[in-house]
């Protein structure tokens, strides 16, 4: 990933997290986590948190404990997600469940969440504690609704966007809101949460597009193979009622979708992602600071990832 527009101190601090995260838990739980959900990530969420902090004039180093909590919440959600999705790989390595078992993967995720609660209590900021707990609830709710939606044919595109906001927007909203809360201006914190959530929705929509275009980090057509409704699949239904029927009969395969229809559906979803990013850019422009160019660079990268 090209990150030349991110300030050097942020890149260094985000990179330094690898070492800290890797040494937090001196047990074989740590060994399992370090070889799976804590390995090979881009640390995109901490980078977003640091960029917003720098924008508001905060000291990056003071935000490191918060970045650790956010990254651990994210890692815990991936551990549980890989169990739910019966994944075999994550970031081109064996997934945590494949490396151990569902039982160990769930326990390792639980352990990470408990560690986050411990750290948040030590940080002694009740607002951030509540904001983080709400995000953990949102993550679970998002996955729950997503699971339910595979059983129902009356899902709307709004439902798909709600799931994207809950399962991906929530953590990015937290990354942006934390510096706002520490900065001490409630209006700014609320605007930043909204900013981060919009960025997260865009990120998830691009992920849904990449599921069909080949993300080098992921197995292609994963959602389709798992019968998981994503934004592109939903838009395909709008274009062809026949495809919708085939999907709910569990028979929709990548080969049965015409490339023309697929391209159309992907473009519609990409346009929604771009709108979400434009909305986020409008919010950040209103918040005084010196990191607009870097923040916009990161946002552009999110929608322009290879697809
Ligand atoms: C990845 O989605 C999944 C998430 C971003 C959220 C998962 C949340 C839970 C399992 C709820 C429990 C939460 C906690 C904190 C324990 P995906 O499957 O579409 O993407 P992938 O291809 O990266 O797996
Ligand atoms: Mg998954």
Short mmCIF file of C-alpha atoms and ligand atoms in Angstrom, two decimals:
data_model
loop_
_atom_site.label_atom_id
_atom_site.label_comp_id
_atom_site.label_asym_id
_atom_site.label_seq_id
_atom_site.Cartn_x
_atom_site.Cartn_y
_atom_site.Cartn_z
CA UNK A 1 0.00 0.00 0.00
CA UNK A 2 1.38 3.43 -1.02
CA UNK A 3 1.40 5.56 2.13
CA UNK A 4 3.90 8.27 1.23
CA UNK A 5 1.38 10.99 2.14
CA UNK A 6 1.21 9.84 5.79
CA UNK A 7 3.59 11.75 8.10
CA UNK A 8 6.73 9.80 9.07
CA UNK A 9 6.03 9.90 12.83
CA UNK A 10 2.64 8.29 12.28
CA UNK A 11 4.06 5.56 10.06
CA UNK A 12 6.77 4.84 12.65
CA UNK A 13 4.36 4.81 15.60
CA UNK A 14 1.89 2.57 13.74
CA UNK A 15 4.72 0.20 12.83
CA UNK A 16 5.90 0.18 16.46
CA UNK A 17 2.51 -1.22 17.46
CA UNK A 18 3.43 -4.58 15.88
CA UNK A 19 6.06 -5.12 18.53
CA UNK A 20 3.90 -3.89 21.43
CA UNK A 21 0.85 -5.97 20.37
CA UNK A 22 3.04 -9.02 19.86
CA UNK A 23 4.38 -8.91 23.41
CA UNK A 24 1.26 -8.08 25.40
CA UNK A 25 0.20 -11.57 26.41
CA UNK A 26 3.02 -13.89 27.46
CA UNK A 27 1.12 -17.13 26.99
CA UNK A 28 0.36 -19.55 24.20
CA UNK A 29 -2.75 -17.43 23.56
CA UNK A 30 -0.31 -14.77 22.45
CA UNK A 31 1.49 -17.22 20.20
CA UNK A 32 -1.77 -18.13 18.48
CA UNK A 33 -2.84 -14.47 18.10
CA UNK A 34 0.57 -13.40 16.80
CA UNK A 35 0.46 -16.04 14.08
CA UNK A 36 -3.08 -15.16 13.00
CA UNK A 37 -5.32 -12.14 13.67
CA UNK A 38 -2.51 -9.89 14.95
CA UNK A 39 -0.19 -10.75 12.05
CA UNK A 40 0.16 -8.98 8.72
CA UNK A 41 -2.42 -6.22 9.21
CA UNK A 42 -2.00 -2.80 7.62
CA UNK A 43 -2.71 -1.06 10.96
CA UNK A 44 -5.10 1.16 9.01
CA UNK A 45 -7.27 1.86 12.03
CA UNK A 46 -4.42 3.07 14.29
CA UNK A 47 -3.15 5.19 11.38
CA UNK A 48 -6.55 6.83 11.08
CA UNK A 49 -6.62 7.41 14.85
CA UNK A 50 -3.12 8.98 14.81
CA UNK A 51 -3.88 11.14 11.77
CA UNK A 52 -6.99 12.60 13.38
CA UNK A 53 -5.08 13.11 16.64
CA UNK A 54 -2.33 14.99 14.80
CA UNK A 55 -4.97 17.00 12.94
CA UNK A 56 -6.35 18.13 16.31
CA UNK A 57 -2.88 18.97 17.62
CA UNK A 58 -2.62 16.02 20.05
CA UNK A 59 0.61 14.13 20.78
CA UNK A 60 0.69 10.84 18.86
CA UNK A 61 2.60 8.95 21.57
CA UNK A 62 -0.13 9.64 24.11
CA UNK A 63 -2.63 7.92 21.83
CA UNK A 64 -0.68 4.64 21.61
CA UNK A 65 -2.65 2.91 24.45
CA UNK A 66 -5.88 3.80 22.66
CA UNK A 67 -4.56 2.51 19.34
CA UNK A 68 -3.71 -0.77 21.07
CA UNK A 69 -7.28 -1.11 22.36
CA UNK A 70 -8.79 -0.39 18.95
CA UNK A 71 -6.50 -2.84 17.18
CA UNK A 72 -7.27 -5.51 19.79
CA UNK A 73 -11.04 -5.01 19.38
CA UNK A 74 -10.53 -5.38 15.62
CA UNK A 75 -8.41 -8.52 16.07
CA UNK A 76 -10.97 -10.07 18.47
CA UNK A 77 -13.73 -9.46 15.94
CA UNK A 78 -11.65 -11.17 13.24
CA UNK A 79 -11.04 -14.20 15.49
CA UNK A 80 -14.78 -14.63 16.03
CA UNK A 81 -15.57 -13.78 12.40
CA UNK A 82 -13.29 -16.53 11.13
CA UNK A 83 -15.16 -19.04 13.29
CA UNK A 84 -18.56 -17.81 12.06
CA UNK A 85 -17.41 -17.81 8.42
CA UNK A 86 -15.60 -21.15 8.79
CA UNK A 87 -12.62 -19.40 7.20
CA UNK A 88 -9.49 -21.30 6.22
CA UNK A 89 -7.23 -18.32 5.53
CA UNK A 90 -6.80 -14.71 6.61
CA UNK A 91 -4.27 -12.36 5.04
CA UNK A 92 -2.79 -15.28 3.13
CA UNK A 93 -2.04 -17.23 6.32
CA UNK A 94 -4.06 -20.02 7.92
CA UNK A 95 -6.96 -18.41 9.81
CA UNK A 96 -7.01 -18.61 13.62
CA UNK A 97 -9.64 -21.39 13.63
CA UNK A 98 -7.73 -23.38 11.02
CA UNK A 99 -4.49 -22.93 12.96
CA UNK A 100 -6.07 -24.11 16.21
CA UNK A 101 -9.79 -24.92 16.46
CA UNK A 102 -13.07 -23.04 16.82
CA UNK A 103 -12.84 -23.47 20.59
CA UNK A 104 -9.39 -21.90 20.90
CA UNK A 105 -10.25 -19.16 18.37
CA UNK A 106 -13.34 -18.10 20.35
CA UNK A 107 -11.41 -18.15 23.62
CA UNK A 108 -8.53 -16.13 22.18
CA UNK A 109 -11.03 -13.52 20.95
CA UNK A 110 -12.68 -13.43 24.39
CA UNK A 111 -9.28 -13.01 26.01
CA UNK A 112 -8.46 -10.05 23.75
CA UNK A 113 -11.76 -8.35 24.58
CA UNK A 114 -11.20 -8.86 28.31
CA UNK A 115 -7.73 -7.36 27.93
CA UNK A 116 -9.26 -4.33 26.19
CA UNK A 117 -11.70 -3.81 29.09
CA UNK A 118 -8.77 -3.99 31.52
CA UNK A 119 -6.75 -1.43 29.53
CA UNK A 120 -9.70 0.91 29.08
CA UNK A 121 -10.34 0.83 32.83
CA UNK A 122 -6.69 1.76 33.40
CA UNK A 123 -7.00 4.68 30.96
CA UNK A 124 -9.77 5.96 33.22
CA UNK A 125 -11.82 7.76 30.56
CA UNK A 126 -15.46 6.78 31.03
CA UNK A 127 -16.54 8.32 27.72
CA UNK A 128 -14.02 6.29 25.73
CA UNK A 129 -14.93 3.18 27.73
CA UNK A 130 -18.62 3.65 26.84
CA UNK A 131 -17.85 4.50 23.22
CA UNK A 132 -15.71 1.34 22.91
CA UNK A 133 -18.34 -0.89 24.58
CA UNK A 134 -20.94 0.47 22.18
CA UNK A 135 -18.66 -0.45 19.26
CA UNK A 136 -18.26 -4.02 20.55
CA UNK A 137 -22.06 -4.24 20.77
CA UNK A 138 -22.38 -2.80 17.24
CA UNK A 139 -19.92 -5.37 15.89
CA UNK A 140 -21.93 -8.23 17.34
CA UNK A 141 -25.21 -6.71 16.17
CA UNK A 142 -23.84 -6.20 12.65
CA UNK A 143 -22.77 -9.82 12.40
CA UNK A 144 -26.11 -10.95 13.86
CA UNK A 145 -28.14 -8.95 11.31
CA UNK A 146 -25.86 -10.15 8.51
CA UNK A 147 -26.42 -13.76 9.55
CA UNK A 148 -30.18 -13.23 9.72
CA UNK A 149 -30.22 -11.56 6.32
CA UNK A 150 -28.99 -14.73 4.64
CA UNK A 151 -32.31 -16.30 5.68
CA UNK A 152 -34.57 -13.46 4.49
CA UNK A 153 -35.45 -12.35 0.99
CA UNK A 154 -36.79 -8.97 2.11
CA UNK A 155 -33.44 -7.29 2.82
CA UNK A 156 -33.14 -3.70 1.55
CA UNK A 157 -30.00 -1.88 0.41
CA UNK A 158 -30.40 0.25 3.55
CA UNK A 159 -30.07 -2.97 5.59
CA UNK A 160 -26.84 -3.76 3.74
CA UNK A 161 -25.51 -0.27 4.50
CA UNK A 162 -26.56 -0.66 8.16
CA UNK A 163 -24.58 -3.91 8.41
CA UNK A 164 -21.55 -2.22 6.80
CA UNK A 165 -21.81 0.62 9.31
CA UNK A 166 -22.17 -1.72 12.29
CA UNK A 167 -19.46 -4.23 11.38
CA UNK A 168 -16.89 -1.92 9.77
CA UNK A 169 -17.97 1.70 10.28
CA UNK A 170 -18.24 1.30 14.05
CA UNK A 171 -14.51 0.66 14.65
CA UNK A 172 -13.40 3.37 12.23
CA UNK A 173 -15.88 5.75 13.91
CA UNK A 174 -14.22 4.88 17.23
CA UNK A 175 -10.74 5.62 15.80
CA UNK A 176 -11.87 9.07 14.73
CA UNK A 177 -13.96 9.82 17.83
CA UNK A 178 -11.27 8.95 20.42
CA UNK A 179 -8.98 11.92 19.54
CA UNK A 180 -12.11 14.11 19.46
CA UNK A 181 -13.09 12.99 22.97
CA UNK A 182 -9.54 13.55 24.27
CA UNK A 183 -9.48 16.96 22.57
CA UNK A 184 -12.50 17.76 24.72
CA UNK A 185 -14.95 19.27 22.25
CA UNK A 186 -18.13 17.17 22.15
CA UNK A 187 -19.39 18.58 18.85
CA UNK A 188 -16.08 17.75 17.19
CA UNK A 189 -16.10 14.23 18.67
CA UNK A 190 -19.62 13.57 17.34
CA UNK A 191 -18.69 14.90 13.87
CA UNK A 192 -15.55 12.77 13.85
CA UNK A 193 -17.49 9.62 14.79
CA UNK A 194 -19.82 10.34 11.87
CA UNK A 195 -16.79 10.90 9.63
CA UNK A 196 -15.19 7.58 10.64
CA UNK A 197 -18.41 5.63 10.25
CA UNK A 198 -18.85 6.95 6.72
CA UNK A 199 -15.25 6.01 5.88
CA UNK A 200 -15.89 2.53 7.30
CA UNK A 201 -19.02 2.02 5.19
CA UNK A 202 -17.02 3.00 2.09
CA UNK A 203 -14.25 0.59 3.13
CA UNK A 204 -16.74 -2.29 3.48
CA UNK A 205 -18.39 -1.49 0.13
CA UNK A 206 -14.99 -1.55 -1.59
CA UNK A 207 -14.32 -4.87 0.16
CA UNK A 208 -17.56 -6.19 -1.33
CA UNK A 209 -16.41 -5.08 -4.79
CA UNK A 210 -13.00 -6.65 -4.24
CA UNK A 211 -14.68 -9.94 -3.40
CA UNK A 212 -15.50 -10.10 -7.12
CA UNK A 213 -12.36 -8.47 -8.50
CA UNK A 214 -9.64 -10.25 -6.64
CA UNK A 215 -8.10 -8.78 -3.52
CA UNK A 216 -4.59 -10.26 -3.40
CA UNK A 217 -5.11 -10.79 0.35
CA UNK A 218 -8.37 -12.75 -0.02
CA UNK A 219 -9.93 -15.76 -1.71
CA UNK A 220 -12.09 -14.53 -4.62
CA UNK A 221 -15.91 -14.92 -4.47
CA UNK A 222 -15.77 -15.73 -0.77
CA UNK A 223 -19.08 -14.05 0.07
CA UNK A 224 -20.87 -15.71 -2.81
CA UNK A 225 -19.46 -19.13 -1.93
CA UNK A 226 -20.55 -18.65 1.70
CA UNK A 227 -24.05 -17.57 0.62
CA UNK A 228 -23.35 -14.20 2.26
CA UNK A 229 -25.31 -11.30 0.85
CA UNK A 230 -23.01 -8.34 0.13
CA UNK A 231 -23.60 -4.98 -1.57
CA UNK A 232 -22.58 -6.16 -5.05
CA UNK A 233 -24.71 -9.32 -4.85
CA UNK A 234 -27.64 -7.18 -3.70
CA UNK A 235 -27.24 -4.79 -6.64
CA UNK A 236 -27.11 -7.79 -8.99
CA UNK A 237 -30.59 -8.71 -7.72
CA UNK A 238 -31.83 -5.25 -8.74
CA UNK A 239 -30.52 -5.92 -12.24
CA UNK A 240 -31.81 -9.50 -12.56
CA UNK A 241 -34.65 -11.14 -10.63
CA UNK A 242 -33.43 -14.48 -11.98
CA UNK A 243 -30.07 -14.09 -10.23
CA UNK A 244 -31.92 -13.35 -6.98
CA UNK A 245 -33.92 -16.57 -7.27
CA UNK A 246 -30.77 -18.55 -8.05
CA UNK A 247 -28.98 -17.03 -5.03
CA UNK A 248 -31.76 -17.96 -2.61
CA UNK A 249 -31.84 -21.47 -4.05
CA UNK A 250 -28.14 -21.61 -3.08
CA UNK A 251 -27.11 -22.12 -6.68
CA UNK A 252 -25.56 -18.78 -7.67
CA UNK A 253 -21.98 -19.35 -8.88
CA UNK A 254 -19.45 -16.78 -10.20
CA UNK A 255 -19.72 -18.40 -13.65
CA UNK A 256 -23.48 -17.91 -13.79
CA UNK A 257 -23.18 -14.10 -13.57
CA UNK A 258 -22.66 -12.25 -16.85
CA UNK A 259 -19.58 -10.02 -16.79
CA UNK A 260 -21.64 -7.11 -18.08
CA UNK A 261 -24.16 -7.28 -15.21
CA UNK A 262 -21.37 -7.80 -12.69
CA UNK A 263 -19.51 -4.72 -13.95
CA UNK A 264 -22.73 -2.68 -13.68
CA UNK A 265 -23.38 -3.84 -10.11
CA UNK A 266 -19.76 -3.18 -9.09
CA UNK A 267 -19.89 0.34 -10.55
CA UNK A 268 -23.10 1.16 -8.66
CA UNK A 269 -21.51 0.01 -5.38
CA UNK A 270 -18.26 1.90 -6.12
CA UNK A 271 -20.31 5.07 -6.68
CA UNK A 272 -22.00 4.66 -3.28
CA UNK A 273 -18.55 4.18 -1.70
CA UNK A 274 -17.31 7.38 -3.38
CA UNK A 275 -20.36 9.29 -2.04
CA UNK A 276 -19.57 8.08 1.49
CA UNK A 277 -15.97 9.25 1.11
CA UNK A 278 -17.07 12.64 -0.25
CA UNK A 279 -19.39 13.01 2.77
CA UNK A 280 -16.49 12.19 5.10
CA UNK A 281 -14.27 14.73 3.33
CA UNK A 282 -16.89 17.43 3.81
CA UNK A 283 -16.96 16.71 7.57
CA UNK A 284 -13.19 16.79 7.99
CA UNK A 285 -12.86 20.04 6.01
CA UNK A 286 -15.04 21.69 8.67
CA UNK A 287 -12.71 20.64 11.50
CA UNK A 288 -9.71 22.98 11.77
CA UNK A 289 -6.29 21.28 11.59
CA UNK A 290 -3.20 20.69 9.50
CA UNK A 291 -3.63 17.14 8.25
CA UNK A 292 -6.36 17.52 5.63
CA UNK A 293 -4.07 16.47 2.77
CA UNK A 294 -2.90 13.29 4.56
CA UNK A 295 -6.41 12.39 5.72
CA UNK A 296 -7.81 12.89 2.21
CA UNK A 297 -4.94 10.80 0.85
CA UNK A 298 -5.90 7.92 3.15
CA UNK A 299 -9.57 8.24 2.19
CA UNK A 300 -8.73 8.19 -1.54
CA UNK A 301 -6.63 5.10 -1.01
CA UNK A 302 -9.60 3.36 0.61
CA UNK A 303 -11.86 3.84 -2.42
CA UNK A 304 -9.13 3.39 -5.00
CA UNK A 305 -7.78 0.08 -3.65
CA UNK A 306 -7.17 -2.26 -6.62
CA UNK A 307 -10.44 -3.24 -8.13
C1 LIG B 1 -15.30 -9.21 8.78
O1 LIG B 1 -16.29 -9.27 7.81
C2 LIG B 1 -15.95 -9.07 10.12
C3 LIG B 1 -16.03 -7.97 10.87
C4 LIG B 1 -15.42 -6.71 10.40
C5 LIG B 1 -16.73 -7.93 12.18
C6 LIG B 1 -16.90 -9.25 12.88
C7 LIG B 1 -17.65 -9.12 14.18
C8 LIG B 1 -18.04 -10.15 14.93
C9 LIG B 1 -17.71 -11.56 14.61
C10 LIG B 1 -18.83 -9.89 16.18
C11 LIG B 1 -18.07 -10.19 17.44
C12 LIG B 1 -17.23 -9.03 17.80
C13 LIG B 1 -16.21 -9.03 18.72
C14 LIG B 1 -15.53 -7.76 19.04
C15 LIG B 1 -15.78 -10.25 19.40
P1 LIG B 1 -16.16 -10.20 6.54
O2 LIG B 1 -16.36 -11.61 6.93
O3 LIG B 1 -17.10 -9.63 5.52
O4 LIG B 1 -14.68 -9.90 6.04
P2 LIG B 1 -13.42 -10.84 5.93
O5 LIG B 1 -13.37 -11.23 4.50
O6 LIG B 1 -12.25 -9.98 6.32
O7 LIG B 1 -13.62 -12.02 6.82
MG1 LIG B 2 -15.16 -13.17 7.33
#
